[in-house]
XYZ file of C-alpha atoms in Angstrom:
778
model
C -51.383 42.875 -9.716
C -48.587 41.470 -7.530
C -50.847 39.104 -5.173
C -48.080 37.199 -4.197
C -46.861 40.799 -1.860
C -45.475 40.012 2.029
C -47.045 41.699 3.530
C -45.966 44.445 5.561
C -46.469 43.335 9.158
C -44.109 40.688 7.704
C -41.159 42.758 8.316
C -39.276 42.929 11.497
C -40.288 47.119 11.889
C -43.891 47.495 13.326
C -42.431 50.507 14.878
C -42.366 52.025 11.119
C -46.075 51.803 10.420
C -48.209 51.620 13.755
C -46.031 51.931 16.607
C -46.496 55.909 17.966
C -43.440 58.179 18.798
C -42.479 58.618 22.555
C -44.187 60.721 24.824
C -41.618 61.259 27.988
C -42.546 63.826 30.568
C -39.951 66.824 30.279
C -38.565 66.962 33.799
C -37.785 63.128 33.700
C -35.438 63.737 29.794
C -33.538 66.917 32.116
C -33.031 64.868 35.095
C -31.343 62.423 32.924
C -29.739 64.677 31.014
C -28.193 66.302 34.152
C -27.183 63.230 36.415
C -25.940 61.409 32.847
C -24.700 64.237 30.615
C -24.119 67.205 32.612
C -27.134 69.290 30.153
C -28.726 71.947 31.836
C -31.696 73.207 30.512
C -35.515 74.260 29.278
C -36.434 71.280 26.268
C -38.825 72.282 23.615
C -40.637 69.305 21.751
C -39.981 70.129 17.524
C -42.235 66.752 16.922
C -40.540 63.913 14.798
C -42.043 60.324 13.132
C -39.995 57.793 15.269
C -38.432 59.333 17.698
C -39.337 61.721 20.632
C -37.224 64.882 19.507
C -36.548 67.942 22.283
C -34.873 70.559 21.854
C -32.627 71.541 24.977
C -30.892 75.386 25.436
C -28.623 75.887 28.244
C -28.153 78.801 30.159
C -25.308 79.625 27.765
C -27.175 79.568 24.779
C -25.797 76.214 23.409
C -28.891 74.039 22.149
C -28.893 70.897 21.629
C -30.910 67.470 20.338
C -32.154 65.090 22.757
C -33.865 61.831 20.345
C -35.990 59.359 21.917
C -36.294 55.886 20.344
C -39.324 53.605 20.473
C -38.741 50.757 23.263
C -39.265 48.243 19.833
C -35.967 50.305 18.114
C -33.220 47.656 17.767
C -30.091 48.551 19.515
C -27.949 47.410 17.193
C -29.242 50.159 14.304
C -29.509 52.393 17.014
C -25.622 51.676 17.428
C -25.439 52.152 13.645
C -26.840 55.479 13.424
C -24.033 56.293 16.242
C -20.867 54.892 14.617
C -22.344 56.651 10.837
C -22.237 60.354 13.091
C -18.588 59.510 14.284
C -17.003 57.971 11.630
C -18.429 61.461 9.731
C -16.519 63.355 12.840
C -13.612 61.313 11.983
C -13.197 61.305 8.402
C -14.829 64.910 7.469
C -15.238 66.523 10.102
C -15.862 69.916 8.252
C -19.096 68.214 7.103
C -22.233 70.105 8.479
C -23.820 66.896 9.910
C -25.231 66.173 14.107
C -21.829 65.616 15.889
C -23.006 62.739 19.061
C -22.438 64.810 22.089
C -20.589 61.628 24.896
C -22.006 60.855 28.337
C -19.995 61.990 31.009
C -19.217 58.513 31.380
C -18.186 58.113 27.528
C -21.291 56.334 26.415
C -23.462 57.873 23.207
C -26.551 56.003 24.677
C -28.452 55.719 28.498
C -31.476 53.732 28.385
C -34.350 54.110 30.326
C -37.085 51.766 31.098
C -40.405 52.531 29.250
C -43.610 52.169 31.237
C -45.126 49.061 28.619
C -41.584 46.750 29.148
C -37.913 47.277 27.021
C -36.136 50.072 26.821
C -35.963 53.718 25.400
C -32.241 54.994 24.597
C -31.528 58.319 24.666
C -28.749 59.657 22.803
C -27.962 63.480 22.544
C -26.425 65.449 19.583
C -25.352 68.976 18.767
C -27.620 71.481 16.864
C -27.811 72.341 14.351
C -29.166 75.864 13.473
C -30.819 76.581 9.676
C -34.443 76.001 8.515
C -36.293 73.074 6.451
C -35.694 73.780 2.920
C -39.245 72.748 2.660
C -39.954 76.505 4.492
C -37.533 78.021 1.444
C -37.474 78.427 -2.273
C -34.846 76.140 -3.863
C -32.553 78.335 -6.377
C -30.783 76.121 -8.669
C -27.282 77.119 -6.599
C -28.716 75.755 -3.811
C -29.802 72.692 -4.830
C -26.676 72.056 -6.382
C -25.098 72.585 -3.492
C -27.466 70.445 -1.304
C -26.232 67.844 -3.840
C -22.143 68.108 -3.747
C -23.137 67.957 0.219
C -25.317 64.803 -0.041
C -22.348 63.206 -2.095
C -19.220 64.706 0.268
C -21.145 63.017 2.799
C -21.271 59.707 0.847
C -17.585 60.528 -0.039
C -17.151 60.027 4.052
C -19.064 56.973 4.628
C -17.206 54.823 1.401
C -15.480 51.912 3.122
C -17.263 52.474 6.312
C -19.382 48.902 8.065
C -21.855 48.054 10.289
C -23.005 44.231 11.134
C -26.440 46.311 11.093
C -25.759 47.770 8.188
C -27.744 45.350 6.378
C -30.917 46.232 8.137
C -34.870 45.925 6.802
C -36.353 49.241 6.739
C -40.009 49.560 4.790
C -39.226 53.477 3.655
C -36.187 52.022 1.503
C -36.972 51.825 -2.722
C -35.677 48.395 -2.161
C -38.711 46.762 -0.219
C -41.803 47.634 -2.426
C -42.907 44.060 -2.521
C -43.400 44.107 1.184
C -44.890 48.320 0.776
C -47.657 46.818 -2.144
C -49.444 45.348 0.949
C -50.031 48.785 2.109
C -51.678 49.822 -1.189
C -55.278 48.308 0.180
C -55.563 51.699 2.894
C -55.339 54.239 0.273
C -59.234 54.826 0.135
C -59.196 56.435 -3.063
C -59.325 54.072 -5.886
C -58.250 56.224 -8.103
C -54.785 56.724 -6.148
C -54.931 53.222 -5.577
C -54.239 51.958 -8.879
C -51.126 54.547 -10.086
C -49.649 53.535 -6.942
C -49.943 49.823 -7.767
C -48.415 50.371 -11.064
C -45.771 51.945 -10.187
C -44.859 49.593 -7.227
C -45.540 46.685 -9.935
C -43.225 48.220 -13.020
C -40.770 49.337 -10.507
C -40.256 45.790 -9.000
C -40.458 43.844 -12.611
C -38.184 46.356 -14.243
C -36.254 47.871 -12.220
C -35.277 46.467 -9.075
C -33.492 43.731 -10.328
C -31.211 46.097 -11.560
C -30.044 47.366 -7.777
C -28.584 44.658 -7.147
C -25.388 45.689 -9.821
C -25.107 49.552 -8.682
C -21.953 50.934 -6.376
C -23.351 50.385 -2.840
C -22.187 51.213 0.464
C -23.521 53.540 3.572
C -25.729 55.604 3.212
C -27.771 58.704 4.816
C -31.125 57.334 3.011
C -33.231 60.522 4.367
C -32.253 63.692 2.880
C -35.823 65.305 3.196
C -37.106 68.746 2.783
C -37.162 68.606 6.630
C -33.897 67.294 7.022
C -31.842 69.566 5.095
C -31.343 72.555 6.751
C -30.678 76.359 4.675
C -29.543 79.889 6.471
C -29.157 82.980 4.779
C -29.843 85.457 2.399
C -29.731 83.945 -0.629
C -29.985 81.059 1.284
C -27.514 78.456 1.592
C -27.154 75.073 2.686
C -26.364 75.113 7.177
C -26.348 70.960 7.355
C -27.987 67.913 7.306
C -29.470 66.198 9.423
C -31.189 63.259 10.969
C -29.344 60.027 10.318
C -32.598 57.515 11.447
C -32.485 55.473 7.856
C -28.797 54.879 7.551
C -28.363 51.418 5.887
C -26.293 50.053 3.564
C -27.939 50.736 -0.058
C -27.143 51.415 -3.225
C -26.189 54.992 -3.791
C -28.212 55.699 -6.647
C -31.324 55.656 -3.699
C -29.432 57.779 -1.904
C -29.822 60.592 -5.015
C -33.718 59.463 -5.705
C -34.534 59.960 -2.779
C -33.491 63.640 -2.044
C -34.240 64.219 -5.392
C -38.103 64.046 -4.499
C -37.970 64.375 -1.117
C -36.477 68.168 -1.193
C -38.429 69.279 -4.021
C -41.797 68.518 -2.332
C -45.062 70.602 -3.436
C -43.114 71.962 -7.064
C -45.842 72.701 -9.125
C -43.220 71.111 -11.662
C -40.215 69.469 -9.566
C -38.057 67.162 -12.288
C -35.576 69.983 -12.808
C -34.766 71.458 -9.514
C -34.434 67.662 -9.271
C -31.758 67.395 -11.835
C -29.841 70.561 -10.351
C -29.290 68.068 -7.064
C -28.031 65.496 -9.350
C -25.296 67.648 -10.918
C -24.114 69.197 -7.380
C -23.896 65.363 -6.132
C -22.090 64.107 -9.070
C -20.103 66.658 -9.165
C -18.111 65.285 -6.295
C -19.348 61.902 -7.268
C -19.137 60.707 -10.372
C -22.742 58.860 -11.456
C -22.809 55.092 -14.087
C -24.966 55.362 -16.722
C -26.320 52.752 -15.143
C -27.316 54.328 -11.897
C -28.630 57.655 -14.121
C -31.211 55.063 -15.459
C -32.942 53.699 -12.521
C -33.307 57.102 -10.555
C -36.053 57.996 -12.175
C -37.835 54.879 -11.325
C -36.460 55.028 -8.182
C -37.997 58.477 -7.673
C -41.152 57.501 -8.255
C -41.497 54.648 -6.244
C -40.336 56.318 -3.070
C -42.874 58.880 -3.736
C -45.720 56.087 -4.047
C -43.825 53.900 -1.053
C -45.116 57.073 1.195
C -48.536 57.623 -0.157
C -48.925 53.724 0.776
C -46.917 54.065 3.576
C -48.833 57.369 5.067
C -52.296 55.626 4.213
C -51.536 52.637 6.464
C -50.818 55.047 9.052
C -53.606 57.388 9.277
C -55.842 54.402 9.417
C -54.388 52.284 11.839
C -51.887 54.302 14.177
C -53.104 55.986 17.051
C -52.000 59.170 15.938
C -52.109 58.970 12.528
C -49.778 60.066 9.750
C -47.949 61.844 12.250
C -46.554 65.179 11.531
C -45.649 63.818 7.883
C -49.341 63.699 6.903
C -49.446 67.111 5.395
C -46.604 66.039 3.079
C -49.263 63.835 1.516
C -51.168 66.088 -0.734
C -47.826 67.590 -2.379
C -46.512 64.447 -3.106
C -49.492 63.611 -4.595
C -49.192 67.255 -7.443
C -45.006 65.477 -7.392
C -45.813 61.512 -8.746
C -48.457 63.200 -10.786
C -46.013 66.098 -12.254
C -43.541 63.016 -12.481
C -46.739 60.742 -14.057
C -46.603 63.385 -16.385
C -43.613 63.626 -17.445
C -42.683 60.363 -18.725
C -39.305 58.457 -18.370
C -38.157 59.823 -21.700
C -38.541 62.909 -21.097
C -37.258 62.400 -17.754
C -34.044 60.358 -18.245
C -32.781 63.001 -21.134
C -33.281 66.462 -18.707
C -31.280 64.626 -16.649
C -28.654 63.446 -18.538
C -28.392 66.916 -20.404
C -28.365 68.573 -16.650
C -25.598 65.812 -15.853
C -23.301 67.124 -19.679
C -23.874 63.369 -20.253
C -24.573 62.540 -24.188
C -28.072 61.868 -24.507
C -28.000 57.727 -25.082
C -30.507 55.211 -25.640
C -34.055 54.981 -24.352
C -34.187 58.892 -23.879
C -36.185 61.428 -25.884
C -34.110 63.532 -28.546
C -34.825 66.207 -31.081
C -36.372 64.828 -34.399
C -33.800 65.048 -37.157
C -35.492 67.343 -38.842
C -35.975 70.027 -36.008
C -32.516 69.802 -35.279
C -31.174 70.364 -39.271
C -33.733 73.338 -39.145
C -31.722 74.458 -35.831
C -28.304 73.906 -37.493
C -29.231 76.126 -40.479
C -30.068 79.087 -38.083
C -27.391 78.185 -35.268
C -24.294 76.921 -37.734
C -22.235 79.010 -40.764
C -24.784 77.479 -44.009
C -23.432 75.283 -46.314
C -21.320 73.432 -43.453
C -21.264 70.535 -45.254
C -23.142 66.870 -43.930
C -22.440 63.641 -43.738
C -25.279 62.031 -46.210
C -26.850 65.325 -46.658
C -29.913 63.545 -48.718
C -30.736 61.710 -45.334
C -28.277 62.508 -42.573
C -27.511 60.006 -40.135
C -28.643 61.325 -36.446
C -26.074 59.826 -34.284
C -26.353 59.088 -30.367
C -23.519 56.767 -29.387
C -21.087 54.885 -30.894
C -19.231 51.511 -29.984
C -16.024 49.819 -31.092
C -16.409 49.412 -35.182
C -20.719 50.810 -35.030
C -22.515 53.997 -34.222
C -26.401 54.055 -33.297
C -28.815 57.038 -34.300
C -31.691 58.754 -32.439
C -34.146 55.398 -33.287
C -31.366 52.926 -32.265
C -30.361 51.807 -35.655
C -26.911 50.310 -35.921
C -24.554 51.076 -38.548
C -21.606 50.437 -38.944
C -19.042 52.978 -39.270
C -16.407 51.472 -42.377
C -16.030 55.594 -42.989
C -14.310 57.502 -40.303
C -10.785 57.263 -38.387
C -11.452 60.022 -35.602
C -11.991 57.098 -33.304
C -8.781 55.303 -34.505
C -9.108 51.944 -32.058
C -12.731 51.777 -32.585
C -15.798 54.445 -30.797
C -15.474 54.835 -26.816
C -12.687 52.585 -26.390
C -12.886 51.851 -22.800
C -8.738 52.301 -22.170
C -9.093 55.331 -23.333
C -11.899 56.735 -22.066
C -10.453 56.152 -17.807
C -6.936 58.119 -19.394
C -8.781 60.780 -20.049
C -11.777 60.461 -17.034
C -8.898 59.942 -14.689
C -6.802 62.827 -16.189
C -9.380 65.029 -16.256
C -10.653 64.539 -12.792
C -6.992 65.156 -11.789
C -5.410 67.968 -14.020
C -5.784 69.992 -16.897
C -3.127 72.898 -18.183
C -1.084 74.444 -20.365
C 1.508 73.114 -21.311
C 3.842 75.906 -19.484
C 4.375 73.653 -16.261
C 5.596 70.530 -16.176
C 4.174 67.341 -16.048
C 5.610 64.031 -17.382
C 2.438 62.885 -19.805
C 3.779 65.444 -22.678
C 6.721 64.027 -22.127
C 6.219 60.272 -22.091
C 3.819 60.976 -25.337
C 6.921 62.434 -27.104
C 9.199 60.199 -26.156
C 6.785 57.436 -27.228
C 6.219 58.857 -31.080
C 9.556 59.818 -31.464
C 10.570 55.505 -30.849
C 8.117 54.663 -33.377
C 9.254 57.305 -36.035
C 13.131 56.451 -37.892
C 16.314 58.106 -37.444
C 16.557 61.871 -35.617
C 12.471 62.301 -35.784
C 12.244 62.545 -32.207
C 11.755 66.937 -31.807
C 8.008 67.077 -30.921
C 5.228 70.155 -30.749
C 2.259 69.516 -29.966
C -0.879 71.692 -30.791
C -4.541 70.804 -31.391
C -5.205 69.604 -35.086
C -4.624 68.512 -37.910
C -4.299 71.513 -39.409
C -2.830 73.208 -36.868
C 0.119 70.828 -37.637
C 0.020 71.331 -41.252
C -0.057 75.230 -40.632
C 3.164 75.094 -38.212
C 5.116 72.722 -40.318
C 4.623 74.742 -43.060
C 6.240 78.219 -40.512
C 9.065 76.243 -38.993
C 10.014 74.909 -43.455
C 10.031 78.361 -44.035
C 12.290 79.374 -41.192
C 14.942 76.419 -42.000
C 14.478 76.712 -45.961
C 14.584 80.355 -46.438
C 12.288 79.958 -49.273
C 8.710 80.464 -49.610
C 7.610 77.744 -52.434
C 5.520 74.666 -51.865
C 4.534 71.227 -53.593
C 1.253 68.842 -53.173
C -0.250 66.566 -55.033
C -2.735 67.184 -57.690
C -5.634 66.982 -55.484
C -4.148 67.145 -52.179
C -5.891 68.209 -49.035
C -3.964 69.740 -46.078
C -6.458 71.758 -43.210
C -8.092 74.593 -43.345
C -6.286 77.217 -41.908
C -4.880 79.737 -44.064
C -2.138 77.748 -45.457
C -3.866 74.974 -45.324
C -6.396 76.405 -47.530
C -3.681 77.174 -49.974
C -2.255 73.744 -49.776
C -4.988 72.207 -50.932
C -5.800 72.507 -54.162
C -8.729 69.653 -53.683
C -10.628 72.708 -51.893
C -9.344 75.267 -53.831
C -7.574 75.979 -56.447
C -3.272 76.172 -56.184
C -3.227 79.762 -55.087
C -0.432 82.341 -54.005
C -1.534 83.740 -49.670
C 0.187 84.806 -47.050
C 3.672 84.734 -49.253
C 2.915 81.309 -50.022
C 3.198 79.979 -53.707
C 1.964 76.273 -54.351
C 2.361 74.425 -57.986
C 0.931 70.780 -58.143
C 3.141 67.388 -58.157
C 1.181 65.194 -60.400
C 1.096 61.323 -59.561
C 1.458 59.433 -62.547
C 3.609 56.557 -62.757
C 6.656 55.699 -63.833
C 8.272 58.715 -61.800
C 9.550 61.573 -64.652
C 9.526 64.713 -64.919
C 6.987 65.896 -62.224
C 8.605 67.151 -59.196
C 11.263 69.352 -61.805
C 8.439 70.185 -63.867
C 6.684 71.641 -60.993
C 10.215 72.884 -59.288
C 10.714 74.600 -62.105
C 7.235 76.186 -62.465
C 8.346 77.664 -58.868
C 10.952 79.150 -60.222
C 9.685 80.577 -63.565
C 7.029 82.414 -60.370
C 10.397 83.092 -58.335
C 9.921 81.069 -55.820
C 12.262 77.985 -54.456
C 10.115 74.901 -52.874
C 10.081 75.242 -48.876
C 8.161 72.147 -49.242
C 6.977 68.874 -50.396
C 3.272 68.310 -48.883
C 2.003 64.733 -49.349
C -0.617 62.289 -47.430
C 0.935 59.143 -47.841
C -2.666 57.430 -48.840
C -3.382 59.576 -51.386
C -6.866 60.358 -50.186
C -8.040 63.340 -51.700
C -6.774 62.621 -54.624
C -8.526 59.137 -55.264
C -6.670 56.826 -52.939
C -4.289 56.210 -55.305
C -1.873 53.665 -55.433
C 1.518 55.603 -56.473
C 4.308 53.852 -58.178
C 6.783 52.452 -56.089
C 9.873 54.725 -55.392
C 8.020 57.948 -57.030
C 6.759 59.321 -53.798
C 10.707 58.784 -52.787
C 11.706 60.083 -55.513
C 9.727 63.281 -55.107
C 11.466 63.719 -52.220
C 14.578 63.532 -53.563
C 14.262 66.392 -55.551
C 12.769 68.912 -53.768
C 15.574 68.010 -51.247
C 18.420 69.169 -54.099
C 15.826 71.888 -55.108
C 16.516 72.819 -51.235
C 13.538 71.826 -49.363
C 11.823 69.746 -47.034
C 9.936 66.416 -47.238
C 6.584 66.096 -44.829
C 4.800 63.616 -44.016
C 1.325 64.141 -43.600
C 0.082 61.613 -41.588
C -4.192 62.626 -40.187
C -5.167 60.298 -41.817
C -2.541 57.217 -43.157
C -0.622 57.706 -39.738
C -0.969 55.235 -36.709
C -1.155 51.808 -38.021
C -4.096 52.851 -40.663
C -1.908 51.787 -43.709
C -0.735 47.815 -41.747
C 2.605 50.276 -40.726
C 2.700 52.556 -38.369
C 3.113 55.273 -40.540
C 1.933 55.706 -43.658
C 5.570 56.927 -45.468
C 6.346 53.162 -44.453
C 4.276 52.083 -46.652
C 5.266 54.212 -49.085
C 9.208 54.024 -48.675
C 10.316 57.135 -48.000
C 11.554 58.760 -44.572
C 10.099 62.317 -44.507
C 11.750 65.680 -42.703
C 9.008 66.402 -40.817
C 5.722 64.393 -40.068
C 2.322 66.007 -38.984
C -0.456 63.868 -37.577
C -3.703 64.915 -36.071
C -7.546 62.681 -35.327
C -7.070 59.390 -34.806
C -4.135 60.183 -32.398
C -6.389 60.328 -29.362
C -9.074 58.870 -30.504
C -11.268 62.126 -30.692
C -9.584 64.474 -28.111
C -8.436 67.630 -29.718
C -4.941 66.489 -30.773
C -2.288 67.267 -33.813
C 1.712 67.651 -32.961
C 4.641 67.970 -35.596
C 7.688 65.860 -35.282
C 10.750 66.952 -36.919
C 14.595 66.772 -36.186
C 17.335 69.042 -34.058
C 18.272 70.379 -37.049
C 15.052 71.680 -38.271
C 13.777 72.673 -35.556
C 16.493 74.887 -34.235
C 15.932 77.864 -36.905
C 12.443 78.232 -36.251
C 12.757 78.333 -32.106
C 15.499 80.611 -32.302
C 13.902 82.873 -34.288
C 9.966 82.311 -33.334
C 8.743 82.187 -29.077
C 6.111 79.575 -30.440
C 3.059 78.271 -28.177
C 0.097 76.442 -28.403
C -2.221 76.866 -25.084
C -3.694 73.603 -25.508
C -1.276 71.516 -27.782
C -0.365 68.895 -25.941
C -2.155 69.111 -22.518
C -2.503 66.125 -20.106
C -5.907 65.029 -20.644
C -4.729 64.941 -24.845
C -1.334 63.362 -23.827
C -3.023 60.651 -21.369
C -5.217 59.882 -24.503
C -2.639 59.763 -27.177
C -0.609 57.412 -24.508
C -3.584 55.301 -24.575
C -3.947 55.077 -28.248
C -0.966 53.946 -28.402
C -1.475 51.800 -26.163
C -4.505 49.444 -27.507
C -2.596 49.675 -30.914
C 0.369 47.773 -28.946
C -1.998 45.682 -27.000
C -4.452 44.690 -29.108
C -2.149 44.153 -32.111
C -4.291 46.565 -34.656
C -1.425 47.093 -37.212
C -1.149 43.597 -37.823
C -4.876 43.519 -37.987
C -5.170 46.223 -40.519
C -2.781 44.474 -42.339
C -5.005 41.568 -42.473
C -8.008 41.912 -42.408
C -7.368 44.910 -45.221
C -5.781 42.327 -47.634
C -8.988 40.037 -46.915
C -11.337 43.114 -47.597
C -9.597 44.309 -50.918
C -9.863 40.453 -52.168
C -13.347 39.933 -51.609
C -14.114 43.254 -52.995
C -11.934 42.698 -56.375
C -13.444 39.870 -56.144
C -16.990 41.560 -56.625
C -15.666 43.201 -60.151
C -16.234 40.178 -62.461
C -20.488 41.035 -60.922
C -19.923 44.758 -61.141
C -18.214 46.718 -63.939
C -19.122 49.633 -62.203
C -16.094 48.509 -59.852
C -13.298 50.155 -61.899
C -10.175 49.661 -59.159
C -9.655 48.566 -55.562
C -6.885 50.307 -54.201
C -5.486 51.162 -51.294
C -3.188 49.624 -47.990
C -4.693 48.184 -44.568
C -7.447 50.311 -44.320
C -7.521 52.531 -46.187
C -9.061 51.241 -49.289
C -10.299 53.053 -52.402
C -13.457 51.373 -54.492
C -13.321 53.450 -57.698
C -17.137 53.258 -59.080
C -17.350 53.738 -63.163
C -20.305 54.047 -64.596
C -20.269 56.185 -68.030
C -23.767 55.227 -69.190
C -26.009 56.025 -66.491
C -25.415 59.480 -65.430
C -22.369 59.274 -65.095
C -19.795 57.711 -62.164
C -20.319 60.349 -59.208
C -23.736 60.169 -59.543
C -23.586 56.237 -59.339
C -21.182 56.573 -56.404
C -23.396 59.036 -54.338
C -25.837 56.174 -55.044
C -23.905 53.228 -53.668
C -23.256 55.120 -50.486
C -26.965 55.896 -49.856
C -27.749 53.038 -50.701
C -24.919 51.415 -47.931
C -26.599 53.760 -45.272
C -30.005 52.397 -45.752
C -28.528 49.303 -45.438
C -27.054 50.187 -42.305
C -23.087 51.095 -43.582
C -21.527 54.349 -43.724
C -18.491 54.606 -46.073
C -17.066 58.245 -47.594
C -16.603 59.191 -50.905
C -13.428 60.504 -52.322
C -11.068 61.716 -55.360
C -11.684 64.899 -57.464
C -14.843 63.046 -58.806
C -16.149 62.381 -55.321
C -16.627 58.513 -57.116
C -14.678 56.134 -55.567
C -16.114 54.950 -52.001
C -13.097 55.817 -49.215
C -13.707 52.661 -46.505
C -11.802 53.838 -43.674
C -13.198 52.475 -40.545
C -11.446 52.184 -36.816
C -8.335 49.249 -36.787
C -10.580 47.091 -34.683
C -12.214 46.269 -37.512
C -12.738 42.056 -38.314
C -12.925 40.176 -41.117
C -16.577 39.684 -39.970
C -17.489 43.357 -40.046
C -15.508 43.290 -43.410
C -17.890 40.474 -44.870
C -20.709 42.242 -43.893
C -19.402 45.347 -45.911
C -18.767 43.398 -48.890
C -22.602 41.465 -48.704
C -24.221 44.804 -48.487
C -21.719 46.559 -51.143
C -22.986 43.626 -53.410
C -26.454 44.376 -52.924
C -26.243 47.584 -53.279
C -25.004 47.329 -56.954
C -27.066 44.911 -57.698
C -29.805 47.012 -57.102
C -28.489 49.675 -59.078
C -27.159 47.981 -61.417
C -31.577 46.654 -62.034
C -32.372 50.231 -61.835
C -29.860 51.309 -64.730
C -31.996 48.503 -66.746
C -34.938 49.313 -66.243
């Protein structure tokens, strides 16, 4: 219980609770309208909460809304309401909100003496036709449109301010501590405790968070009576009653609308989420705003119940026109309480197409696996199939699962500069909000990105073709090589993997035997130091089958071969022999590029220069993108004989993501970090060999490291490697398995990996190896 809550009467808003609305005689109002505004017509009282509201219809059927304020209303607050509408009329005249009708003398108001002292301020507005949404159905399309309109109003009010915008108003959810005193007037003990619990939880857990949210002047009262609809099917006709305008977090604007437009619905939250989705489509919400909408919605309902109870007890006219909303409001609050915050947050985030984040209810892993089996192709490989990681979000070098547990990601090179890097995220979001299209139009980012890549490549490797993945890049590179050389044979390393297109699969003995597919003949070049006759033997093997080499494809990290360290000069030797046979050298930089091996490109680290470079996964930090870069001479035959085009390759969003990745690599010195952290990590891993004979070799460069596991006495190295990887997963560290026998621990973390991260990996690997050794001995 909050015994120190201020009383409602301590606030300077007595009219909100106890004062009856004005009741000026119709004849008196008619005379003022005719004299001051030049408006003649018959008035009709249309009710109201604080104001006396009259609709006046003139002889030409023009209708006006006349609002007469209570004598206690602050003139500055009334001026705020008028100034808000005048600002909207100037900034966004297309918005369907009332227009201020000025007097004959150009004023916006006229004062009449009140019988008990003070003045009644009269204002006249244009009348908006339509019916309150309270009286109609709530289809998703309509709720979406209401959210859009409310966001457009808030957009029009951004940057607008008024000296009285900070006035206190009891309906403002931030005044929940003052509303707490009103709960004493709720007669039903159970209901009173429910309201008190909602208010107390809000005040302790949510209210302190609101000061940090985006704030501006808002409408603040998009209720089921103030949102007008019209037509069949119904569409949004307008937003009326700016009597609750104030400066507040815009999350309050949305939360109020989400509950106040859904009165009486048995299951209001899905409908409310549709409204939020419409708002977010126009004015994007932050995660912090989304996180508090459910709580603000509940406290708004609780405050309404408390205020109505106080009004019913102390106000001469009772709760007035809002009395009929009390019971529907209770049903709505009960429905939200039964739903609970976790389910509510999940529904809301899904409606906004946001990832399900921490603190929300997520489907159980077992349930998702079952659905995955039904929805996706059977046999799709999972990382850690014995104990899959149900990931929810990522940050930097860390992944977080559905239970909130974190994992050091030592495997994933898709987020090359770290999960959810803010610079890349902003670049993608801003470009998505501006333009995304194909490359048959002229735009700058694709040119800037192609030039940026060319500037980081040697020689004439300056002509770019963009695609959507590394596999597509390999396929395209193969087409280019065939056009240039006129040959149809290829050399690859013994256990290469180069993608999953038809050509890429044929170039991948890792996933299938070397094959003859679509005219492609593959021979494997075994990487066995010292350089000898291997490439010549492979070339001779192609010739014996009636083929000549179009290209030698090589991943400089030799990842799928087991993350091998070739003898110095070996790949340059192979490239030379292939070129002598009329073929090209193609460096597949999907895994080794963009600073991974301590240099911009893996081929630099291995001491050779290719004729074509292919790129993929890491180049846009997770946004689908691939590229081929080659020389003008090599690309010309392909350009002359094809009409190649990739619809999405090099789209503006992908290119902005790519440019942002380059920015991060340069600004955060990630190539140097990869070299330095990688060297120390390899040294620490080699130091483990003295205690753990299961470590056969530590291989690689930069932050691309392989730890070969040898264990002839305990089920074989592949089995031990799987056990080690799973033990690391259970300790919160993720590594992969690589090589033809899956006995090599693959360590390939985001480039922002630090020495602290590396030390953590080594400590957990040390413990996992000790644990496995002890189990073998037992």
